[in-house]
Amino acid sequence: ALTHQGEGTRRQGFAVSHNTLEQGISGLGMAFRISGHGMASLSINGWTHRMGPTQLQHARDLIESELRGLGLL
């Protein structure tokens, strides 16, 4: 199951979790390369009732925009 999740995350370019690590918490994370020598990630988490599909899409767009602006994507 974990391998399948990793493949989906790689294909989408981001990961979303709902109530996975903590009940009532959802989040979105995106990995990126640093200078071709390493990897890092950035994530945003919040209360599940405030992190619906629209808010998650907005968070994804913001993270992606900032990382592109910094030349990291």
mmCIF file of C-alpha atoms in Angstrom:
data_model
loop_
_atom_site.group_PDB
_atom_site.id
_atom_site.type_symbol
_atom_site.label_atom_id
_atom_site.label_comp_id
_atom_site.label_asym_id
_atom_site.label_seq_id
_atom_site.Cartn_x
_atom_site.Cartn_y
_atom_site.Cartn_z
ATOM 1 C CA ALA A 1 0.000 0.000 0.000
ATOM 2 C CA LEU A 2 2.829 2.414 0.832
ATOM 3 C CA THR A 3 4.532 1.805 -2.525
ATOM 4 C CA HIS A 4 1.243 2.490 -4.308
ATOM 5 C CA GLN A 5 0.806 5.726 -2.311
ATOM 6 C CA GLY A 6 4.334 6.834 -3.206
ATOM 7 C CA GLU A 7 3.712 6.232 -6.892
ATOM 8 C CA GLY A 8 0.533 8.320 -6.765
ATOM 9 C CA THR A 9 2.314 11.126 -4.941
ATOM 10 C CA ARG A 10 5.156 11.111 -7.464
ATOM 11 C CA ARG A 11 2.694 11.180 -10.369
ATOM 12 C CA GLN A 12 0.602 14.020 -8.862
ATOM 13 C CA GLY A 13 3.557 15.964 -7.511
ATOM 14 C CA PHE A 14 2.026 16.329 -4.045
ATOM 15 C CA ALA A 15 0.507 14.333 -1.195
ATOM 16 C CA VAL A 16 -2.684 14.939 0.762
ATOM 17 C CA SER A 17 -3.573 13.424 4.108
ATOM 18 C CA HIS A 18 -6.829 13.507 6.042
ATOM 19 C CA ASN A 19 -6.901 12.304 9.647
ATOM 20 C CA THR A 20 -3.839 10.110 8.976
ATOM 21 C CA LEU A 21 -1.418 11.170 11.685
ATOM 22 C CA GLU A 22 -3.867 12.936 13.962
ATOM 23 C CA GLN A 23 -7.666 12.859 14.022
ATOM 24 C CA GLY A 24 -9.089 16.159 12.802
ATOM 25 C CA ILE A 25 -5.923 17.276 10.966
ATOM 26 C CA SER A 26 -5.468 17.381 7.190
ATOM 27 C CA GLY A 27 -2.542 18.531 5.138
ATOM 28 C CA LEU A 28 -0.830 18.828 1.804
ATOM 29 C CA GLY A 29 2.870 18.380 1.103
ATOM 30 C CA MET A 30 5.133 18.839 -1.900
ATOM 31 C CA ALA A 31 8.726 17.668 -2.340
ATOM 32 C CA PHE A 32 11.356 19.514 -4.363
ATOM 33 C CA ARG A 33 15.032 19.242 -5.265
ATOM 34 C CA ILE A 34 17.684 21.499 -3.789
ATOM 35 C CA SER A 35 20.646 22.264 -6.066
ATOM 36 C CA GLY A 36 20.438 18.789 -7.587
ATOM 37 C CA HIS A 37 22.065 17.329 -4.472
ATOM 38 C CA GLY A 38 19.180 16.789 -2.107
ATOM 39 C CA MET A 39 15.475 16.831 -1.517
ATOM 40 C CA ALA A 40 13.267 18.841 0.796
ATOM 41 C CA SER A 41 9.548 19.211 1.313
ATOM 42 C CA LEU A 42 7.081 21.851 2.327
ATOM 43 C CA SER A 43 3.715 21.103 3.880
ATOM 44 C CA ILE A 44 0.672 22.949 5.127
ATOM 45 C CA ASN A 45 -1.595 21.431 7.775
ATOM 46 C CA GLY A 46 -4.825 22.537 9.368
ATOM 47 C CA TRP A 47 -8.094 21.429 10.890
ATOM 48 C CA THR A 48 -9.849 18.981 8.580
ATOM 49 C CA HIS A 49 -13.116 20.926 8.725
ATOM 50 C CA ARG A 50 -11.248 23.965 7.331
ATOM 51 C CA MET A 51 -9.173 22.077 4.720
ATOM 52 C CA GLY A 52 -11.766 21.105 2.126
ATOM 53 C CA PRO A 53 -11.030 20.540 -1.557
ATOM 54 C CA THR A 54 -11.053 24.265 -2.395
ATOM 55 C CA GLN A 55 -8.642 25.170 0.417
ATOM 56 C CA LEU A 56 -6.326 22.256 -0.423
ATOM 57 C CA GLN A 57 -6.246 23.314 -4.089
ATOM 58 C CA HIS A 58 -5.467 26.895 -3.043
ATOM 59 C CA ALA A 59 -2.666 25.685 -0.743
ATOM 60 C CA ARG A 60 -1.246 23.513 -3.533
ATOM 61 C CA ASP A 61 -1.340 26.407 -5.990
ATOM 62 C CA LEU A 62 0.416 28.723 -3.504
ATOM 63 C CA ILE A 63 3.167 26.234 -2.657
ATOM 64 C CA GLU A 64 3.741 25.382 -6.316
ATOM 65 C CA SER A 65 3.812 29.052 -7.332
ATOM 66 C CA GLU A 66 6.346 29.958 -4.648
ATOM 67 C CA LEU A 67 8.588 26.975 -5.395
ATOM 68 C CA ARG A 68 8.504 27.768 -9.133
ATOM 69 C CA GLY A 69 9.303 31.400 -8.378
ATOM 70 C CA LEU A 70 12.353 30.252 -6.445
ATOM 71 C CA GLY A 71 13.396 27.951 -9.299
ATOM 72 C CA LEU A 72 12.898 24.830 -7.180
ATOM 73 C CA LEU A 73 10.317 23.102 -9.420
#
